[in-house]
Coordinates of C-alpha atoms in Angstrom, one line a residue:
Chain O
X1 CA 0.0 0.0 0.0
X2 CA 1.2 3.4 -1.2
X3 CA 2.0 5.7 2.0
X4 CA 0.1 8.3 0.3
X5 CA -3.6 6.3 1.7
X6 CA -2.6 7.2 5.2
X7 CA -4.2 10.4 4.9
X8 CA -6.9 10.1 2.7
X9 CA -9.6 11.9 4.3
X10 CA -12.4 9.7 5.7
X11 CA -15.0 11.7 3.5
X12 CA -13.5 10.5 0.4
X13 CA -12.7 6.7 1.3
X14 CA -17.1 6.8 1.8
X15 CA -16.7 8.5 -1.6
X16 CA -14.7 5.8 -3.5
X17 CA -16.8 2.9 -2.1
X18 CA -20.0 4.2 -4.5
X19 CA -17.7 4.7 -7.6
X20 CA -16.4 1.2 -7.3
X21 CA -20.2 -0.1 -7.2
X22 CA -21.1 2.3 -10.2
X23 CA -18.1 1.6 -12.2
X24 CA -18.7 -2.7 -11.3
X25 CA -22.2 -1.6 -12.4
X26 CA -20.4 -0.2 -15.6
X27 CA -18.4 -3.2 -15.9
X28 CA -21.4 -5.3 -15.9
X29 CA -22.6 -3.7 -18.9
X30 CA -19.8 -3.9 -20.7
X31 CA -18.3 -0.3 -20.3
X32 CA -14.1 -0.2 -20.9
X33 CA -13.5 3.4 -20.8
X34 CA -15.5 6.3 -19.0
X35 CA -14.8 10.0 -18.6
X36 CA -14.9 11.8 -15.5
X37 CA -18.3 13.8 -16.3
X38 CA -20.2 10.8 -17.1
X39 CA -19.1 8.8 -13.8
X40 CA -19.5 11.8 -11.7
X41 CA -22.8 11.5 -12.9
X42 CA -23.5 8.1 -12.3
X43 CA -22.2 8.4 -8.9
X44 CA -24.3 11.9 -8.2
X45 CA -21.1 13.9 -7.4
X46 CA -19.5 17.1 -8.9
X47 CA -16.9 15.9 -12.0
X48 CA -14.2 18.3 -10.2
X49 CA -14.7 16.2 -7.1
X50 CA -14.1 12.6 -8.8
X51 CA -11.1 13.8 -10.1
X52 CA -9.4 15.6 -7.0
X53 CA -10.2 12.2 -4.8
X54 CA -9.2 9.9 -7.7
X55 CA -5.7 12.2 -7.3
X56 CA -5.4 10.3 -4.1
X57 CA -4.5 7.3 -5.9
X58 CA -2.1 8.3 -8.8
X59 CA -3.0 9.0 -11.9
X60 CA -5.2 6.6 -14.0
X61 CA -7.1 9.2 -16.0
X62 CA -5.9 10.0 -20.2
X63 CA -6.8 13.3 -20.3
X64 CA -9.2 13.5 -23.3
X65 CA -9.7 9.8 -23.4
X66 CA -11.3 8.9 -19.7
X67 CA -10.5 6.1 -17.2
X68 CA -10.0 2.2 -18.0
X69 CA -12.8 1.0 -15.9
X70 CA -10.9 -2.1 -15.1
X71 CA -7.8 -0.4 -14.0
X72 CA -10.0 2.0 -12.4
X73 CA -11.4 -0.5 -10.3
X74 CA -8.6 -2.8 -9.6
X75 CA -6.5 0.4 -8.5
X76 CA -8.9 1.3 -6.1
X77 CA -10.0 -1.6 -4.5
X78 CA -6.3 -2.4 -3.7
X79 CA -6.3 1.2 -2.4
X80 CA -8.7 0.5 -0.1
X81 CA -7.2 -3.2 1.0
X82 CA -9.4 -5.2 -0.9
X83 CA -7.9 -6.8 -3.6
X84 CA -7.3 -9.9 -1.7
X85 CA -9.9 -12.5 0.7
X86 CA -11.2 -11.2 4.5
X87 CA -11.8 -13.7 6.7
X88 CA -14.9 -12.8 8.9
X89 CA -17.1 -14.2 11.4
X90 CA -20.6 -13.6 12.8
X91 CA -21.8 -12.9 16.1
X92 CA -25.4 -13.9 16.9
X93 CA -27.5 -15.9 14.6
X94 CA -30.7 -14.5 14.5
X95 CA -33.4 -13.6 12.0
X96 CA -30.7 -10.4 10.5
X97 CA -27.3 -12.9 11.1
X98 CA -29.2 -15.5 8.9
X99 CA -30.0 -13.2 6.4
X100 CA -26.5 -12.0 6.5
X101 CA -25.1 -15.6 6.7
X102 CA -27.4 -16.3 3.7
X103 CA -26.5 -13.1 1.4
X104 CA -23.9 -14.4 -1.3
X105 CA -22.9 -10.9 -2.2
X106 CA -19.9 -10.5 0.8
X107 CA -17.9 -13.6 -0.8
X108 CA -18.9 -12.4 -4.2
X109 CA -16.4 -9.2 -2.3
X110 CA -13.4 -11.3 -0.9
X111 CA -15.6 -10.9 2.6
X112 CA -15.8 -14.7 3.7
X113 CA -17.5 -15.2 6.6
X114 CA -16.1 -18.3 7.5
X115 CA -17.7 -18.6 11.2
X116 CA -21.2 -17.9 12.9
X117 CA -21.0 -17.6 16.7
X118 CA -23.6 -17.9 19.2
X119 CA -24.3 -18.6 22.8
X120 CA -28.2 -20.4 22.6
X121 CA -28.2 -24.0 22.4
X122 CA -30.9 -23.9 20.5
X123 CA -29.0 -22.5 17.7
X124 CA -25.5 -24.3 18.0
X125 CA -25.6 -27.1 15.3
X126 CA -27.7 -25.5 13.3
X127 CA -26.5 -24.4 9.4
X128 CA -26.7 -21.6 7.2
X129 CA -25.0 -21.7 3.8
X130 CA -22.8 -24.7 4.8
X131 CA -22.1 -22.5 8.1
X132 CA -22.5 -24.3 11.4
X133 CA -23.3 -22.2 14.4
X134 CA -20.7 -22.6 16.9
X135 CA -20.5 -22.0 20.6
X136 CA -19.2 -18.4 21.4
X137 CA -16.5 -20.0 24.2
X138 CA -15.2 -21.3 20.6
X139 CA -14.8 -18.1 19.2
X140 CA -10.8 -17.2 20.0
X141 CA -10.2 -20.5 19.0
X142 CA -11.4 -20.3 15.1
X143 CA -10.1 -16.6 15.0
X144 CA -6.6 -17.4 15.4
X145 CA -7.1 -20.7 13.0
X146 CA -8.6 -19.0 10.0
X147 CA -6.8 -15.9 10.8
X148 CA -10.2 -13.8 11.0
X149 CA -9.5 -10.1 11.7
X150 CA -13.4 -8.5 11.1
X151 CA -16.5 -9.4 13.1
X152 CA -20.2 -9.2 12.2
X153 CA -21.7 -8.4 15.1
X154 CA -25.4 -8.7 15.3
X155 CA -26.6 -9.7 18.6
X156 CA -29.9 -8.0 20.0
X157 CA -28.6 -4.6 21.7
X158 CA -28.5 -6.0 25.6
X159 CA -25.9 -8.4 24.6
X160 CA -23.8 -6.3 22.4
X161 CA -21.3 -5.4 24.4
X162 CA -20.9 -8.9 25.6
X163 CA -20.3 -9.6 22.0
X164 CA -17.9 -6.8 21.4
X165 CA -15.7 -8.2 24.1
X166 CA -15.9 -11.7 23.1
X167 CA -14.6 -10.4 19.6
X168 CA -12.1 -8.1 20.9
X169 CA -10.3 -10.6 23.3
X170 CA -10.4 -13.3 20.0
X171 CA -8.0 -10.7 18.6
X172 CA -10.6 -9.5 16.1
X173 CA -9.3 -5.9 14.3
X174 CA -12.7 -4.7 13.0
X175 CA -16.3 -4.9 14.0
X176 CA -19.3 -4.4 11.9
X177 CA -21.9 -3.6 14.6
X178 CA -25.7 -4.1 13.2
X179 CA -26.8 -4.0 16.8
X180 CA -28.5 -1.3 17.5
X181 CA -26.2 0.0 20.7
X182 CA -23.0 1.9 21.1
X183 CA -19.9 -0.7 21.5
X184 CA -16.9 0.4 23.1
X185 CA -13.8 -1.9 22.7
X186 CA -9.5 -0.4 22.9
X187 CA -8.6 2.5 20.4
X188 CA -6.9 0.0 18.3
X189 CA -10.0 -1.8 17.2
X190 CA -12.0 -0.3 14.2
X191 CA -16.2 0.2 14.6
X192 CA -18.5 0.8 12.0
X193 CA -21.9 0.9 12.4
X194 CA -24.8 -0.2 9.9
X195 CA -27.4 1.9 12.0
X196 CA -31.0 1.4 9.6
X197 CA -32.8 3.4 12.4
X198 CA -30.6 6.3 11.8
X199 CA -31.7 6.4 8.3
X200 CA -35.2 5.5 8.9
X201 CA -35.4 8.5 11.5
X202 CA -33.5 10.7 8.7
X203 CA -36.4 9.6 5.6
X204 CA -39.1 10.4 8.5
X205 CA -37.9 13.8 9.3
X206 CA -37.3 15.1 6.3
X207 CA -40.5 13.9 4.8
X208 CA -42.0 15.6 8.0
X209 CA -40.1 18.9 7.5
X210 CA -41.3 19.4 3.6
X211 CA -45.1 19.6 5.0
X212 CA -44.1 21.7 7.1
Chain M
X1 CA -43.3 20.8 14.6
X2 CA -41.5 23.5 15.5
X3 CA -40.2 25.9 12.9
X4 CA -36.7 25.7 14.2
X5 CA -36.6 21.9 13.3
X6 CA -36.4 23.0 9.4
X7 CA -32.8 23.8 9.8
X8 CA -31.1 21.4 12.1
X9 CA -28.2 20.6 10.4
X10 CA -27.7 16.9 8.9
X11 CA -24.8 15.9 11.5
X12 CA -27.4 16.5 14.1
X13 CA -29.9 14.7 12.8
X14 CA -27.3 12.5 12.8
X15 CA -26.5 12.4 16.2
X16 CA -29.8 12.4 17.4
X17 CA -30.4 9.0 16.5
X18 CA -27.6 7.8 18.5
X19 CA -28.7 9.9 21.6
X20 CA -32.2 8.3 21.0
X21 CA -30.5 4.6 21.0
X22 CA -28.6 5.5 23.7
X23 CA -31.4 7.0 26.1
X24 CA -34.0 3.9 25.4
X25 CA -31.1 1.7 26.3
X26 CA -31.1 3.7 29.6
X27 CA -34.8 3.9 30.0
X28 CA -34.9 0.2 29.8
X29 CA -32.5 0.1 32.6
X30 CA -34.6 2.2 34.7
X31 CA -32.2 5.3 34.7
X32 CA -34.7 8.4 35.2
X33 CA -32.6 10.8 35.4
X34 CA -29.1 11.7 33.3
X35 CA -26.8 14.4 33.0
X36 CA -24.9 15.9 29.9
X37 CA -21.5 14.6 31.0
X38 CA -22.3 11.0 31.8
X39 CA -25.0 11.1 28.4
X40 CA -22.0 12.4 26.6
X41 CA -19.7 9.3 27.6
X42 CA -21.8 6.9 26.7
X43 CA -23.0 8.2 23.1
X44 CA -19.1 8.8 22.4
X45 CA -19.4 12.3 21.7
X46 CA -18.1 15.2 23.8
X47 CA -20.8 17.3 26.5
X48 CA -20.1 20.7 24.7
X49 CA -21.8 18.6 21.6
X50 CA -24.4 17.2 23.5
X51 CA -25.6 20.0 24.9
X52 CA -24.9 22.2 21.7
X53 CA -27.2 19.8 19.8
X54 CA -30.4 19.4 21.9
X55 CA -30.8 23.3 22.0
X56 CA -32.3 23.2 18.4
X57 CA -35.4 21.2 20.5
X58 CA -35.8 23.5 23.4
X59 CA -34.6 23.7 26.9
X60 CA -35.0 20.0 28.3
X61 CA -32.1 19.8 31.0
X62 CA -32.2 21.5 34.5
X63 CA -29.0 23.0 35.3
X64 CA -27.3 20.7 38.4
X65 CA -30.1 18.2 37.5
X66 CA -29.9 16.9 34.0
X67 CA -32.4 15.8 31.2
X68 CA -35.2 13.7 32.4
X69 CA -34.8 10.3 30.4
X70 CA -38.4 9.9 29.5
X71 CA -39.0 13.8 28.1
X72 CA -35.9 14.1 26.3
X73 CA -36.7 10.5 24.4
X74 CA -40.4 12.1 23.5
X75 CA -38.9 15.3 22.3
X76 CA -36.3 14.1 20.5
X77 CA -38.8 11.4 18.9
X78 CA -41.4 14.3 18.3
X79 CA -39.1 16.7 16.9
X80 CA -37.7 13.7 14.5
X81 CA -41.6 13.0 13.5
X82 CA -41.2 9.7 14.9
X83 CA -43.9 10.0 17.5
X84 CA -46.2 8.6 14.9
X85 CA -46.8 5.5 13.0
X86 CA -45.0 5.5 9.6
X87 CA -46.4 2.9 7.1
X88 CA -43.5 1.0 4.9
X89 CA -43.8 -1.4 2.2
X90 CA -40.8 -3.4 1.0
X91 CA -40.0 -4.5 -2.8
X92 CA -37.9 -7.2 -3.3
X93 CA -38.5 -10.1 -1.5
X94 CA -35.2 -11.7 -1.5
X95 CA -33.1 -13.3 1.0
X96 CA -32.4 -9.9 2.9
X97 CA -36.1 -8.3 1.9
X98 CA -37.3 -11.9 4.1
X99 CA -35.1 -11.0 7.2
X100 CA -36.5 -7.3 6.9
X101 CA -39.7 -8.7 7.2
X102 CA -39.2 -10.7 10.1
X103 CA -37.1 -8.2 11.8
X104 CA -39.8 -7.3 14.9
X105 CA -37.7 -3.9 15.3
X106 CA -39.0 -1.8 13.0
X107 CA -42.5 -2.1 14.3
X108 CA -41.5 -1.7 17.5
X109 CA -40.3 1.6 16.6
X110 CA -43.8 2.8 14.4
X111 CA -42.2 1.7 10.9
X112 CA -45.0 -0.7 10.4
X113 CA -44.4 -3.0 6.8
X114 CA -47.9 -3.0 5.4
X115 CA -46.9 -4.3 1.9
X116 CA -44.2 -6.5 0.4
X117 CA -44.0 -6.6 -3.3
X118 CA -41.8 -8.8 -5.8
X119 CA -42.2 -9.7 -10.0
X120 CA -41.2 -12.8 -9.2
X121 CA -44.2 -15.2 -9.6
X122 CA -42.5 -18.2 -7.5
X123 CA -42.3 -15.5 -4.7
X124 CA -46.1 -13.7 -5.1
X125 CA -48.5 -15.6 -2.7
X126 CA -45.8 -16.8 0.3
X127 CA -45.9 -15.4 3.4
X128 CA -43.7 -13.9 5.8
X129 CA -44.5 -12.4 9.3
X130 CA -48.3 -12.5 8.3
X131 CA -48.1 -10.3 5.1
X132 CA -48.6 -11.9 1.7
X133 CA -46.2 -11.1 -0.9
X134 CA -48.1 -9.2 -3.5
X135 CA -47.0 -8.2 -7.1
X136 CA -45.5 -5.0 -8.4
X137 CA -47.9 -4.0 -10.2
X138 CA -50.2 -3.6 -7.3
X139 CA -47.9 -1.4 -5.7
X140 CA -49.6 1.9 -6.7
X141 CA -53.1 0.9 -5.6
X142 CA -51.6 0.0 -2.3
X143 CA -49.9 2.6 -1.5
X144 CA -52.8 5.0 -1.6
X145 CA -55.0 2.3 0.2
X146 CA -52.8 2.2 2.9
X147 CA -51.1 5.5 3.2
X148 CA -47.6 4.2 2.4
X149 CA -45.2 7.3 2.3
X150 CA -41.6 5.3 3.4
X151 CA -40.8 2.1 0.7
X152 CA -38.1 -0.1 1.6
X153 CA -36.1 -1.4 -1.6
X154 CA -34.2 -4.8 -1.4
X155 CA -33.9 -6.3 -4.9
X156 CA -30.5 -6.8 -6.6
X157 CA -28.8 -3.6 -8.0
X158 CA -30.0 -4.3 -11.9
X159 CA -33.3 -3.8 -10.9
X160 CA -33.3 -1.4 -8.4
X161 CA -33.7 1.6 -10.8
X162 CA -36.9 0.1 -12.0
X163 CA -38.0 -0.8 -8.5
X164 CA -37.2 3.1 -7.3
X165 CA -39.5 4.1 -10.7
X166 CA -42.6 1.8 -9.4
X167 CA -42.3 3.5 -6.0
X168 CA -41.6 6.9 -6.9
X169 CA -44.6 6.5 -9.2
X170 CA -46.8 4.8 -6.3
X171 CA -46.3 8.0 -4.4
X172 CA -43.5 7.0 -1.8
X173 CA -42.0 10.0 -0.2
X174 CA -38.5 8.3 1.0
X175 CA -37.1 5.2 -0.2
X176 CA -34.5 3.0 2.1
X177 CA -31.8 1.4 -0.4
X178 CA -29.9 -1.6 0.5
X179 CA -29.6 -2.8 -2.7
X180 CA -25.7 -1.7 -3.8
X181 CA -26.3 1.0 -6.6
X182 CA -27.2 4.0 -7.2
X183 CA -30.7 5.5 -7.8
X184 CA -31.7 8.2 -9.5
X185 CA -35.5 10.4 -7.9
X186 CA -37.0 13.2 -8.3
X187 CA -35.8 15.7 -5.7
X188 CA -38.6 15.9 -3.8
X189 CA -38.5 12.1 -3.0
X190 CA -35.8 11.3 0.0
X191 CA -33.4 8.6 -0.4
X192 CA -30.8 7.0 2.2
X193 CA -28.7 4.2 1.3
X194 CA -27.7 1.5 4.0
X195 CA -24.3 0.4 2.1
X196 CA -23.0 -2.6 3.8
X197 CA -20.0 -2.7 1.7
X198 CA -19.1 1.0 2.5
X199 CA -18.8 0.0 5.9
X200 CA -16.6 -3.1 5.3
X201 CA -14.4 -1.0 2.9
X202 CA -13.7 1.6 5.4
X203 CA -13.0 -1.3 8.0
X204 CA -11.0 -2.9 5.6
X205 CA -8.9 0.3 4.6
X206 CA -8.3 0.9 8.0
X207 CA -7.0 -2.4 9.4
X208 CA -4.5 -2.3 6.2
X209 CA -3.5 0.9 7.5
X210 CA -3.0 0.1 10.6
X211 CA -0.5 -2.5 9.7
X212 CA 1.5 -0.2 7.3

């Protein structure tokens, strides 16, 4: 990795994550070469503001010519570290962690989820995908072994935490919390947070705000 | 709602929903009674912020006392427009579109799912948490029926344009995406995306970091 994506701001790392899905949306339909107008489009930014994040990651653009969408999209997924396979695992294996377990689209991404984790022994045996649910006492164990470093975390918010810890002391380096709770774990563990209440609130106000 | 409301900036709105999570979390532990600085801690944000951001909604604390648990939840809900019921139909009844359904959350928190929709004849007819899976072409005609103004869209991303057309043309004021590409609305419809990938990109790029 190029010392120069230490300091990409976090604004435009969100950025590059929709023009990889439009330009693999391009790619799919058979696009080879795009300008910078046409994909700023695509991706519903300003043309001026592709090109100054794109900067970020060398050059790939022919001026009067456009970007190679393959190199386009090869550059930056190994700018953003994933060009090769993640080993994941997910915590709590209800009606959202099935789902999750069942959606085909994160290996499709190099994101294997290679372990489901929970602590009912009701669920333990059970198998999603080929997956079988394991005990959550087993959790350090398979982390080290298939050399996991993100977590799926989506336990019911009460037992979130618990969770967080489990993962933390496995020696897991980045949660995906779908819980709906704050986590905390050390400074040196990454949190993101798919928060579809935040959203929902955000659609509701707004909505309630134009009537207004 | 109160005029004020119209221009609380996004990052508020943002924020809010965290205090929200955070406060209900309390409330079920029975905590009453809360002050900015302890509030502060555990929604991860600093008090200045706190106590910066729930001015837009009026004076709720008591200086030396704090915010009452109960009436800062209902304000922050009321000023959000979350006091009420919002009804929701869902189009694309897939394997995440299934765990939506099923997910007793959003209910819980007045986003009822009155309608589920899909082309797919295999899929019309089955049923999933009580609702009948209907076809697309009935979306319209439901919509009005039932007073639909959020729609939540699940289908894979080569047919999520068409699926945002049919609910934009149903009537639907706001549209949830999880389906990874872009759509294009007319500006008066409101659109949030829940991006998974996003999330795991940015955990991704900053683990490999991290390691540089």
């Amino acid at each position: 990795m190029s010392t120069k994506s230490d300091h990409i701001p976090r604004a435009t790392i969100e950025r590059l994550s929709v023009y990889l899905q439009v330009l693999e949306n391009m790619q799919r339909q058979g696009i080879e070469v795009i300008s910078s107008g046409p994909l700023a489009k695509a991706c519903d930014v300003n043309a001026s503001q592709i090109r100054k994040d794109l900067t970020y990651f060398g050059e790939f653009g022919v001026r009067g010519v456009g970007y190679n969408v393959r190199e386009l999209i090869q550059s930056i997924s190994r700018s953003l570290g994933i060009d090769h396979q993640w080993n994941c695992v997910l915590i709590g294996v209800g009606n959202l962690g099935k789902a999750l377990l069942s959606h085909r689209e994160f290996g499709r991404r190099g994101f294997n989820i290679v372990g489901a984790f929970d602590c009912d022994p009701f669920k333990i045996g059970e198998e999603f995908n080929g997956l079988e649910v394991v005990c959550t006492r087993r959790l350090k164990e398979r982390v080290a072994d298939l050399n996991v470093r993100i977590g799926f975390l989506t336990t019911p918010p009460e037992r979130a935490q618990r969770a967080a810890n489990h993962l933390v002391e496995a020696g897991i380096k980045g949660i995906l919390n779908y819980a709906p709770a704050r986590i905390f774990v050390p400074a040196e563990v990454h949190v993101e947070y798919v928060d579809f209440f935040h959203h929902l609130y955000s659609l509701a106000f707004n909505i309630s705000v134009d009537k207004t």
